[in-house]
Coordinates of C-alpha atoms in Angstrom, one line a residue:
Chain R
M850 CA 19.1 4.2 240.5
N851 CA 20.5 4.8 236.9
M852 CA 21.1 1.2 235.1
R853 CA 24.7 1.8 233.8
L854 CA 25.7 2.8 237.8
K855 CA 24.4 -0.8 239.1
L856 CA 26.2 -2.1 235.9
A857 CA 29.3 -0.8 237.0
L858 CA 29.2 -1.5 240.7
A859 CA 28.5 -5.0 239.6
I860 CA 31.3 -5.6 237.2
I861 CA 34.1 -3.1 238.4
P862 CA 34.5 -5.3 242.0
L863 CA 34.8 -8.8 239.3
G864 CA 36.9 -7.0 237.5
I865 CA 39.5 -6.5 240.1
I866 CA 39.1 -9.3 241.1
I867 CA 40.0 -11.2 237.9
A868 CA 43.0 -8.6 237.7
A869 CA 44.1 -8.9 241.7
V870 CA 43.9 -13.5 241.0
P871 CA 46.4 -14.8 239.2
E872 CA 46.1 -16.9 236.3
N873 CA 44.6 -20.2 236.6
T874 CA 47.7 -22.4 235.4
T875 CA 46.9 -25.3 236.6
R876 CA 47.1 -28.2 233.9
Q877 CA 43.6 -29.7 233.3
Y878 CA 43.9 -33.8 233.1
K879 CA 42.8 -34.8 229.1
L880 CA 42.3 -38.4 229.9
T881 CA 38.8 -39.6 232.2
A882 CA 40.2 -42.1 235.1
P883 CA 38.4 -45.0 233.4
E884 CA 39.9 -44.2 230.6
L885 CA 43.2 -44.3 232.2
L886 CA 42.7 -47.1 234.1
D887 CA 41.8 -49.1 231.2
E888 CA 45.5 -48.1 229.2
V889 CA 47.0 -49.5 233.0
K890 CA 45.2 -52.4 232.7
Q891 CA 46.4 -53.3 229.1
G892 CA 50.1 -52.7 230.5
M893 CA 50.0 -50.8 227.2
Q894 CA 52.5 -48.6 229.1
F895 CA 55.5 -51.1 229.5
V896 CA 58.5 -51.2 227.6
S897 CA 60.6 -54.3 228.4
T898 CA 64.2 -54.0 228.8
D899 CA 64.8 -56.7 226.4
E900 CA 63.8 -53.7 223.8
I901 CA 65.6 -51.5 225.5
A902 CA 68.8 -53.0 225.3
D903 CA 67.9 -53.8 221.8
M904 CA 67.3 -51.0 220.6
L905 CA 70.0 -49.0 222.6
I906 CA 72.4 -50.9 220.7
Q907 CA 71.1 -49.9 217.5
K908 CA 71.8 -46.9 218.2
D909 CA 67.6 -46.0 217.6
P910 CA 67.5 -42.3 217.5
S911 CA 63.4 -42.8 218.6
L912 CA 64.2 -43.8 221.9
Q913 CA 64.4 -41.4 224.4
L914 CA 65.4 -42.7 228.3
I915 CA 64.6 -40.2 230.5
D916 CA 65.6 -41.0 234.3
V917 CA 63.2 -39.8 237.2
R918 CA 65.1 -40.7 239.7
D919 CA 67.1 -37.9 241.7
K920 CA 70.0 -36.0 240.7
D921 CA 72.4 -37.5 243.0
S922 CA 71.1 -41.3 242.0
F923 CA 71.1 -40.1 238.3
D924 CA 75.0 -38.9 238.4
K925 CA 76.0 -42.2 240.3
Y926 CA 74.8 -44.1 237.1
H927 CA 72.5 -44.0 234.7
I928 CA 71.7 -45.9 231.3
P929 CA 74.0 -44.4 228.6
G930 CA 71.8 -41.9 226.5
A931 CA 69.0 -40.7 229.6
I932 CA 68.1 -37.5 231.1
N933 CA 67.2 -36.6 234.2
I934 CA 63.9 -35.4 235.1
P935 CA 63.2 -36.0 238.4
L936 CA 59.3 -36.5 239.3
S937 CA 59.3 -34.1 241.2
D938 CA 60.3 -31.5 238.0
I939 CA 57.6 -33.7 235.8
L940 CA 55.0 -30.7 235.2
S941 CA 57.5 -27.9 235.2
V942 CA 57.2 -25.5 231.9
E943 CA 60.7 -26.8 230.6
N944 CA 60.1 -30.4 230.8
E945 CA 56.8 -29.7 228.7
D946 CA 59.0 -30.1 225.2
Y947 CA 60.3 -33.4 226.4
L948 CA 57.3 -34.7 227.3
N949 CA 54.9 -33.1 225.3
Q950 CA 55.9 -34.4 221.1
D951 CA 55.2 -37.2 218.6
V952 CA 58.3 -37.9 217.3
K953 CA 60.3 -39.4 219.9
M954 CA 59.2 -42.4 222.2
N955 CA 60.2 -41.9 225.4
V956 CA 60.7 -44.7 228.3
F957 CA 60.6 -43.2 231.8
Y958 CA 62.5 -45.3 234.2
S959 CA 63.3 -45.6 238.1
N960 CA 65.0 -47.9 240.0
G961 CA 61.7 -50.4 240.4
T962 CA 58.6 -48.8 238.5
T963 CA 56.8 -46.7 241.0
A964 CA 58.2 -43.9 240.2
A965 CA 58.1 -44.2 236.8
N966 CA 55.0 -45.0 236.5
E967 CA 53.8 -41.5 238.7
A968 CA 55.7 -40.0 235.5
W969 CA 53.2 -42.1 233.3
M970 CA 50.9 -41.6 234.8
I971 CA 50.6 -37.7 235.3
T972 CA 51.7 -37.1 231.3
R973 CA 49.4 -39.5 230.0
Q974 CA 46.6 -37.7 232.2
L975 CA 47.5 -34.4 230.3
G976 CA 46.9 -36.3 227.5
Y977 CA 50.7 -36.6 226.2
I978 CA 51.4 -39.5 223.8
N979 CA 54.7 -42.0 223.2
N980 CA 55.4 -42.3 227.3
Y981 CA 56.4 -45.1 228.5
V982 CA 57.9 -47.2 231.6
M983 CA 60.5 -49.9 231.8
Q984 CA 59.4 -52.6 232.9
G985 CA 61.1 -53.9 236.2
G986 CA 62.9 -50.8 236.3
L987 CA 66.6 -50.1 236.6
N988 CA 67.1 -53.2 239.4
Y989 CA 65.1 -55.4 236.6
Y990 CA 67.6 -53.9 233.7
A991 CA 70.8 -54.6 236.0
E992 CA 69.3 -57.8 236.2
T993 CA 68.7 -58.8 233.0
I994 CA 70.9 -57.1 230.9
M995 CA 73.8 -56.6 233.1
N996 CA 74.5 -59.3 234.9
P997 CA 72.2 -61.9 232.9
N998 CA 71.7 -65.4 234.8
K999 CA 72.3 -68.4 232.9
P1000 CA 69.0 -70.3 232.2
S1001 CA 69.0 -74.0 234.0
S1002 CA 69.8 -76.3 231.2
T1003 CA 66.4 -77.6 231.5
S1004 CA 64.8 -74.3 229.6
P1005 CA 63.6 -74.5 226.5
D1006 CA 65.1 -73.0 224.0
D1007 CA 63.8 -69.6 223.8
E1008 CA 65.1 -69.1 227.1
F1009 CA 68.9 -69.5 225.6
A1010 CA 67.9 -67.5 223.0
K1011 CA 67.2 -64.8 225.3
Y1012 CA 70.2 -65.1 227.5
D1013 CA 72.7 -65.3 224.5
F1014 CA 71.0 -61.7 223.2
R1015 CA 71.8 -60.5 227.1
K1016 CA 74.8 -62.0 227.3
G1017 CA 75.7 -59.9 223.9
A1018 CA 73.5 -56.5 225.1
S1019 CA 75.7 -56.6 228.4
A1020 CA 78.9 -56.3 226.3
A1021 CA 77.9 -53.9 224.3
L1022 CA 76.6 -51.7 226.5
G1023 CA 79.6 -52.3 228.7
G1024 CA 78.0 -54.4 231.7
G1025 CA 80.5 -57.5 233.5
G1026 CA 79.0 -60.0 231.2
L1027 CA 81.6 -62.4 228.8
N1028 CA 82.4 -61.6 225.4
V1029 CA 79.7 -63.6 223.5
S1030 CA 79.0 -62.2 220.0
T1031 CA 75.9 -60.0 219.1
D1032 CA 75.1 -61.4 215.9
N1033 CA 72.8 -64.5 216.9
A1034 CA 70.8 -62.1 218.9
P1035 CA 67.2 -62.6 218.3
S1036 CA 66.0 -58.9 217.8
A1037 CA 63.1 -57.9 219.4
P1038 CA 60.5 -56.8 217.8
K1039 CA 60.6 -52.8 217.8
P1040 CA 56.8 -51.7 220.0
T1041 CA 55.1 -49.4 217.6
I1042 CA 54.3 -46.0 218.6
K1043 CA 50.6 -45.9 218.9
K1044 CA 49.2 -42.6 218.2
R1045 CA 46.0 -41.4 220.0
P1046 CA 44.0 -38.6 219.1
K1047 CA 44.9 -35.4 221.1
K1048 CA 42.1 -33.4 222.3
K1049 CA 42.0 -30.4 219.4
R1050 CA 40.5 -26.6 220.2
V1051 CA 37.1 -26.5 218.9
A1052 CA 37.1 -25.3 215.4
G1053 CA 34.8 -22.3 214.7
G1054 CA 34.2 -19.0 213.3
C1055 CA 32.2 -18.0 211.1
Chain N
M726 CA 10.1 10.1 224.5
N727 CA 7.5 7.4 223.4
E728 CA 7.0 6.0 226.7
D729 CA 5.0 2.8 226.0
R730 CA 7.5 2.3 223.2
S731 CA 11.1 2.4 224.5
K732 CA 9.5 0.5 227.3
K733 CA 9.4 -2.8 224.8
Y734 CA 12.8 -2.6 225.1
I735 CA 14.7 -4.0 227.7
N736 CA 17.5 -2.3 228.7
P737 CA 20.2 -2.1 226.8
Y738 CA 22.6 -2.7 230.1
L739 CA 20.4 -5.4 231.3
G740 CA 20.1 -7.1 227.4
G741 CA 23.8 -7.1 227.2
V742 CA 24.5 -9.3 230.6
L743 CA 22.0 -11.8 229.1
L744 CA 23.7 -11.8 225.4
G745 CA 27.1 -12.2 227.6
L746 CA 25.4 -15.0 229.1
V747 CA 24.3 -16.4 226.2
L748 CA 27.9 -16.1 224.7
L749 CA 29.1 -17.6 227.7
T750 CA 26.9 -20.6 227.2
A751 CA 28.3 -21.1 224.3
F752 CA 32.0 -21.1 224.6
Y753 CA 30.7 -23.4 228.3
F754 CA 28.9 -26.4 225.8
S755 CA 30.6 -26.0 222.2
G756 CA 34.3 -24.1 223.2
R757 CA 32.9 -21.2 220.7
G758 CA 31.4 -18.2 220.3
L759 CA 28.6 -17.1 217.8
G760 CA 28.2 -15.9 214.6
A761 CA 26.3 -15.6 211.4
S762 CA 28.3 -15.3 208.6
G763 CA 29.0 -18.4 208.5
A764 CA 25.9 -19.9 208.4
I765 CA 25.6 -18.2 204.9
K766 CA 28.5 -19.1 203.5
S767 CA 27.8 -23.2 204.6
A768 CA 24.1 -22.5 202.9
V769 CA 26.2 -21.0 199.6
V770 CA 28.5 -23.5 199.5
A771 CA 25.9 -26.4 199.5
S772 CA 24.0 -24.3 197.0
V773 CA 26.4 -23.8 194.4
E774 CA 27.0 -27.7 195.0
T775 CA 23.9 -28.4 193.7
V776 CA 23.4 -26.2 191.0
S777 CA 27.0 -27.0 189.5
P778 CA 28.7 -30.0 191.2
T779 CA 31.7 -29.7 188.5
H780 CA 32.0 -26.3 189.7
V781 CA 32.6 -27.4 193.1
E782 CA 35.1 -30.0 192.5
T783 CA 37.0 -28.0 189.9
T784 CA 37.1 -24.4 192.1
D785 CA 39.8 -24.6 195.3
F786 CA 38.3 -22.8 197.7
Y787 CA 35.1 -25.6 197.5
K788 CA 36.9 -28.2 197.8
N789 CA 38.9 -26.7 201.2
Y790 CA 36.2 -26.2 202.7
K791 CA 34.6 -29.4 202.2
E792 CA 37.3 -31.0 203.5
S793 CA 36.9 -28.7 206.5
H794 CA 33.4 -28.7 207.3
A795 CA 32.3 -32.4 206.5
G796 CA 28.7 -33.4 206.9
G797 CA 27.3 -30.0 204.8
P798 CA 25.0 -27.4 206.4
L799 CA 22.5 -29.6 208.5
K800 CA 26.1 -30.3 210.4
D801 CA 27.0 -26.6 211.1
W802 CA 26.6 -25.6 214.4
L803 CA 26.6 -21.8 213.1
V804 CA 23.2 -23.1 210.7
W805 CA 21.3 -24.5 213.5
E806 CA 22.5 -21.2 215.9
M807 CA 21.1 -18.8 213.0
L808 CA 18.0 -21.6 212.8
G809 CA 17.5 -20.5 216.8
V810 CA 17.7 -16.6 215.6
L811 CA 15.2 -17.3 213.6
V812 CA 12.9 -18.2 216.4
G813 CA 14.2 -16.8 219.0
G814 CA 13.8 -13.3 217.3
F815 CA 10.2 -14.6 216.5
I816 CA 9.1 -15.6 219.9
S817 CA 10.6 -12.0 221.4
G818 CA 8.7 -10.1 218.7
A819 CA 5.3 -12.4 219.0
F820 CA 5.4 -11.2 223.1
A821 CA 5.9 -7.8 222.1
G822 CA 3.8 -7.4 219.3
R823 CA 6.3 -6.3 216.6
L824 CA 5.4 -9.0 214.1
K825 CA 4.9 -6.4 210.9
F826 CA 5.4 -6.5 207.4
K827 CA 7.3 -3.6 207.1
V828 CA 10.4 -1.7 205.2
E829 CA 12.1 0.7 207.9
H830 CA 13.5 3.8 206.4
S831 CA 14.1 7.7 207.2
P832 CA 10.9 10.1 206.4
K833 CA 13.8 11.1 203.5
V834 CA 14.0 8.5 201.3
T835 CA 11.9 6.3 199.7
S836 CA 11.8 2.3 200.7
K837 CA 12.5 2.0 197.3
I838 CA 16.2 3.8 198.3
R839 CA 16.0 1.8 201.8
L840 CA 15.9 -1.7 200.0
I841 CA 18.5 -1.0 197.5
F842 CA 21.0 0.2 200.0
A843 CA 20.2 -2.8 202.2
V844 CA 21.4 -4.7 199.1
I845 CA 24.2 -3.0 199.0
G846 CA 25.6 -3.1 202.7
G847 CA 24.6 -6.7 202.4
I848 CA 26.7 -7.5 199.6
F849 CA 29.5 -5.4 201.1
F850 CA 28.8 -7.1 204.4
G851 CA 28.9 -10.4 203.0
F852 CA 31.9 -9.8 201.3
G853 CA 34.1 -8.0 204.2
S854 CA 32.9 -11.0 206.5
Q855 CA 34.6 -13.4 204.3
L856 CA 37.5 -11.3 203.9
G857 CA 37.6 -10.3 207.7
R858 CA 36.9 -14.1 208.7
G859 CA 33.7 -13.3 210.3
C860 CA 31.1 -10.6 211.3
T861 CA 30.6 -8.5 214.2
S862 CA 28.9 -11.8 216.3
G863 CA 31.6 -13.9 214.7
S864 CA 34.9 -11.9 215.2
A865 CA 34.1 -8.8 217.0
L866 CA 32.0 -10.0 219.6
S867 CA 33.3 -13.4 220.4
G868 CA 36.6 -12.4 219.2
M869 CA 36.4 -9.6 222.6
A870 CA 35.4 -12.3 224.4
V871 CA 38.1 -14.1 224.3
L872 CA 40.6 -11.0 223.9
S873 CA 41.9 -11.9 220.7
L874 CA 43.8 -9.7 218.8
G875 CA 41.9 -9.6 215.7
G876 CA 38.7 -9.8 217.3
F877 CA 39.5 -5.9 218.3
I878 CA 40.8 -4.9 215.2
T879 CA 38.3 -5.9 213.1
M880 CA 36.1 -3.8 215.7
A881 CA 37.5 -1.4 215.4
F882 CA 37.5 -1.2 211.9
I883 CA 33.9 -2.1 211.5
F884 CA 32.8 1.0 213.5
G885 CA 35.6 3.3 213.0
T886 CA 34.4 2.8 209.0
A887 CA 30.9 3.4 209.9
F888 CA 31.6 6.3 211.9
A889 CA 33.8 8.1 209.5
L890 CA 30.9 7.3 206.2
A891 CA 28.2 8.4 208.9
Y892 CA 27.7 11.9 207.6
F893 CA 27.2 11.3 203.8
A894 CA 25.3 8.4 204.5
R895 CA 23.1 10.7 206.6
K896 CA 20.4 10.8 204.9
L897 CA 19.0 7.4 205.2
W898 CA 18.8 7.3 208.7
I899 CA 17.9 10.6 210.2
Chain B
M1289 CA 34.6 -29.4 233.0
G1290 CA 34.5 -27.7 229.7
P1291 CA 34.0 -27.1 227.0
L1292 CA 31.8 -30.0 227.0
I1293 CA 31.9 -31.4 223.6
V1294 CA 35.9 -31.5 223.7
Y1295 CA 35.5 -33.6 226.9
E1296 CA 32.7 -35.5 224.4
Y1297 CA 30.2 -35.0 228.1
I1298 CA 27.5 -34.3 225.3
S1299 CA 27.7 -36.0 221.6
E1300 CA 27.8 -34.3 218.0
Y1301 CA 23.9 -34.1 217.8
T1302 CA 23.5 -32.5 221.1
N1303 CA 26.1 -30.0 220.6
L1304 CA 23.9 -29.1 217.3
L1305 CA 20.7 -29.2 219.5
M1306 CA 22.5 -27.1 221.8
A1307 CA 23.3 -24.5 218.9
F1308 CA 19.9 -24.2 218.4
I1309 CA 18.7 -23.6 221.9
I1310 CA 22.1 -20.7 221.9
G1311 CA 20.9 -19.7 218.7
I1312 CA 17.3 -18.9 220.4
G1313 CA 18.8 -17.3 223.4
F1314 CA 20.7 -15.5 221.2
G1315 CA 18.0 -14.1 218.4
F1316 CA 15.4 -13.2 221.8
V1317 CA 17.7 -11.3 223.2
L1318 CA 19.0 -9.3 220.2
E1319 CA 15.1 -8.0 219.1
R1320 CA 14.2 -8.0 222.9
S1321 CA 17.3 -5.3 222.9
G1322 CA 16.4 -3.5 219.5
F1323 CA 18.0 -5.0 217.1
S1324 CA 16.0 -5.5 214.9
S1325 CA 15.6 -1.7 213.6
S1326 CA 17.9 -0.6 211.5
R1327 CA 17.5 3.0 212.8
K1328 CA 17.7 2.2 216.0
L1329 CA 21.3 0.1 215.3
A1330 CA 22.8 3.1 212.9
G1331 CA 21.6 5.6 215.4
M1332 CA 24.9 4.7 216.8
F1333 CA 26.2 6.2 213.9
Y1334 CA 24.7 9.1 214.9
G1335 CA 24.2 9.4 218.6
Y1336 CA 20.2 9.5 219.1
D1337 CA 20.6 5.7 220.2
T1338 CA 24.2 4.3 221.0
T1339 CA 22.1 0.5 222.3
V1340 CA 24.3 -1.0 220.5
L1341 CA 27.5 0.3 222.0
K1342 CA 26.2 -0.6 225.2
V1343 CA 24.8 -4.2 224.2
F1344 CA 27.5 -5.3 222.3
F1345 CA 30.6 -4.1 224.7
T1346 CA 28.7 -5.3 228.0
A1347 CA 27.9 -9.1 226.3
A1348 CA 31.7 -8.8 225.7
I1349 CA 32.4 -8.0 228.9
V1350 CA 29.7 -10.4 230.8
A1351 CA 30.9 -13.3 228.7
M1352 CA 35.3 -12.7 228.7
L1353 CA 34.4 -11.8 233.4
G1354 CA 32.7 -15.3 232.7
L1355 CA 34.9 -17.2 230.9
L1356 CA 37.7 -16.0 233.2
F1357 CA 36.1 -16.8 236.4
F1358 CA 35.1 -20.3 235.4
S1359 CA 38.6 -21.0 233.8
L1360 CA 39.7 -19.8 237.3
F1361 CA 37.6 -22.3 239.4
G1362 CA 38.8 -25.1 236.6
W1363 CA 35.5 -24.8 235.1
I1364 CA 37.0 -24.7 231.2
D1365 CA 39.9 -25.1 229.9
L1366 CA 41.0 -21.5 228.3
S1367 CA 43.2 -23.2 225.9
L1368 CA 40.4 -25.8 224.4
I1369 CA 38.5 -22.7 223.5
Y1370 CA 38.6 -21.6 219.8
I1371 CA 40.6 -18.2 219.1
N1372 CA 39.6 -16.6 215.8
P1373 CA 43.5 -16.3 214.1
T1374 CA 44.4 -12.9 213.3
F1375 CA 45.4 -12.1 210.0
L1376 CA 46.3 -8.4 210.4
W1377 CA 45.6 -7.0 206.5
S1378 CA 42.5 -9.3 206.4
A1379 CA 41.1 -7.9 209.8
I1380 CA 41.7 -4.5 208.7
V1381 CA 40.3 -4.4 205.3
G1382 CA 37.2 -6.7 205.7
G1383 CA 36.6 -4.7 208.8
A1384 CA 36.7 -1.6 206.8
I1385 CA 34.4 -3.0 204.2
M1386 CA 31.6 -4.6 206.9
G1387 CA 32.2 -1.0 208.3
V1388 CA 30.6 0.9 204.8
G1389 CA 28.4 -2.1 204.4
F1390 CA 27.1 -1.3 208.0
I1391 CA 26.3 2.7 207.3
L1392 CA 24.6 1.4 203.9
G1393 CA 22.8 -1.5 205.3
G1394 CA 22.0 -0.8 208.6
F1395 CA 22.6 -4.2 209.8
C1396 CA 25.1 -7.2 210.3
P1397 CA 24.4 -10.4 209.1
G1398 CA 23.4 -11.4 213.1
T1399 CA 21.2 -8.8 213.7
A1400 CA 19.7 -8.7 209.6
F1401 CA 18.7 -12.4 210.1
C1402 CA 16.4 -11.3 213.8
A1403 CA 15.0 -8.4 212.2
L1404 CA 14.0 -10.7 209.6
S1405 CA 12.4 -13.2 211.7
I1406 CA 9.5 -10.3 212.8
G1407 CA 8.9 -9.2 209.5
K1408 CA 11.3 -6.7 208.6
L1409 CA 11.3 -6.5 205.0
D1410 CA 15.0 -4.8 204.3
A1411 CA 16.4 -7.2 206.4
L1412 CA 15.4 -9.7 203.7
A1413 CA 16.8 -7.2 201.6
F1414 CA 20.3 -7.3 203.1
I1415 CA 20.7 -11.0 203.6
G1416 CA 19.9 -10.8 199.7
G1417 CA 22.9 -8.5 199.4
L1418 CA 24.7 -10.8 201.6
V1419 CA 24.3 -13.6 200.0
I1420 CA 25.5 -12.0 196.9
G1421 CA 29.0 -10.8 198.5
V1422 CA 29.3 -14.4 200.0
V1423 CA 28.9 -15.7 196.5
M1424 CA 31.2 -12.7 195.1
F1425 CA 34.0 -13.6 198.0
T1426 CA 33.7 -17.4 196.9
E1427 CA 33.8 -17.2 193.2
G1428 CA 36.6 -14.4 193.2
F1429 CA 38.7 -15.9 195.7
P1430 CA 42.0 -16.9 193.7
L1431 CA 41.6 -12.5 193.7
V1432 CA 41.8 -12.2 197.0
E1433 CA 43.3 -14.6 198.1
E1434 CA 46.7 -13.3 199.0
L1435 CA 44.9 -10.6 201.0
F1436 CA 43.6 -13.0 202.9
Y1437 CA 46.7 -15.2 203.9
A1438 CA 48.9 -12.0 204.5
E1439 CA 50.4 -11.5 207.9
N1440 CA 49.1 -14.9 209.5
M1441 CA 50.0 -13.9 213.1
G1442 CA 48.3 -16.6 215.0
T1443 CA 46.3 -16.7 217.4
P1444 CA 47.5 -13.8 219.6
T1445 CA 45.3 -12.2 222.3
I1446 CA 45.8 -8.8 222.7
N1447 CA 46.7 -9.1 226.6
E1448 CA 49.8 -10.8 225.2
L1449 CA 50.7 -8.0 222.9
I1450 CA 51.0 -5.5 225.5
G1451 CA 52.2 -7.5 228.1
V1452 CA 49.4 -8.0 230.8
S1453 CA 47.7 -11.0 231.9
R1454 CA 43.9 -11.5 231.3
G1455 CA 42.4 -10.2 234.2
T1456 CA 44.4 -7.0 234.0
F1457 CA 43.2 -6.8 230.9
G1458 CA 40.2 -7.3 231.7
L1459 CA 39.9 -5.0 233.8
I1460 CA 41.0 -2.4 231.5
L1461 CA 38.2 -3.2 229.3
I1462 CA 35.9 -2.7 231.6
L1463 CA 36.6 0.8 232.6
V1464 CA 36.7 2.2 228.7
A1465 CA 33.7 0.3 228.2
L1466 CA 32.3 2.2 231.4
G1467 CA 33.7 5.5 229.9
M1468 CA 32.2 4.7 226.5
F1469 CA 28.9 3.8 228.2
F1470 CA 29.1 7.2 229.8
V1471 CA 30.2 9.2 226.7
G1472 CA 26.8 7.2 225.0
E1473 CA 24.7 8.6 227.6
W1474 CA 25.5 12.0 227.1
A1475 CA 25.8 11.7 222.9
E1476 CA 22.0 10.5 223.8
R1477 CA 21.4 13.8 225.9
K1478 CA 23.1 16.0 223.2
F1479 CA 21.8 14.4 219.6
P1480 CA 17.9 13.6 221.1
R1481 CA 15.5 12.0 218.7
E1482 CA 11.3 11.8 219.0
E1483 CA 10.8 9.5 216.5
Y1484 CA 12.6 6.9 214.9

């Protein structure tokens, strides 16, 4: 048989198959499991509620809070300035611009940390940078920032400093606290936004 | 048709399939296609630098090239690939008994004319490949495999121009 | 998961070793297919030998199908593969100049190296010309810089341009190529040459 016919018999069916199947749009994980585990162990993704509160008070434009709870919970209550990307929508294409960028510091939060951590793990595995998780979640945020407990009188001084700051933050952010001036609030050190190299397309050509 | 002569070459379709698999291997391992002219450019830049380092420092083109190709020709993928081509071609030629110094030309022209036109053709091809960002292998073949628009355009113009001018150059070949 | 170099399964030096091995395969297949003969290459333009057409398009199709299937199976990430950028005018003018070089010199750079490896002296002359041409380009770059960067279209793929999926365009390309092979074989019968 003619070689051309043999070739045609082989590649035309393959061509029809490839034309008929949908394209593989799965987004590949860019980080290997050990790399991710390493980052989880170091807890690099966590940002404390105090840091968040401080950035909110200072109206830091680089902060972008992302509420990963469902829409109902978001409508009921959310931290001012947060946007809502439910965990189930985290992979949809329209959210990619928010999640895959290197300008803002995204902080995920949910009621606890589980859902937020899941969101972080997914985005991190896709190779996105600048995504973080609020430590303790919304519950802890409410507990520490909105309604801080006065430390016992035997606590060290920095506990009191923290308490004063939280009181102030609470007042500034509309919590149920008292009117303590924010002037003596120690400013939490700003988390540095770590830039990690992205996986790049191969450079080639003649 | 001369039987034993044509037997030494494999069927072109089979050759094409094998070449396609080589290209696929390059994509799978190195994420890039084959190429040829880039190796010459790498060697040219390195030679110019050896001859006149100050010239390289003062010319933007060389400076940019050196920045994007750190490590010089010995770290260049295409240079190693072309060295492989020399070895691979030699092995195949040795098996088929085609190793021989000769100038291939049409009976209508002399070897000298053939060599002169080979140099002229080389100059055109060398210049064009740099302007077109790749030669037949780098731009057209590899570009077509990844469905790059530029690959198809380059391919169409290489073969289109060659077809258009074929009549005027017929004495060189037939 | 490929490409292996991007995922750092292989080191930079292994990559260069792979380049050498891939080059050997490239040179071997080119020589074995007859690309070391300039008259065989030029035969493409006179219809007496369309080996170039057959090998070139078969290779492009096989590699393209391979990439699409690898992507389908999740073996390779197509977004990390190098796609040559499209600068419309430099692609057109560069392609046309290369066409002139092809018909006059009878080789393209890859095949010239392949022909040199089996002792073709016209290939050596062609490579000498290539070096001169490249030097002319690098030295005269300011003169052509504007043309070189004109009409930057990024890295579009042809299927995006006409609005079909990669797979559909692949099928179209396969059918077009098979049509061209048919014409090529017809031309070989119509313009036969005994000896070249």
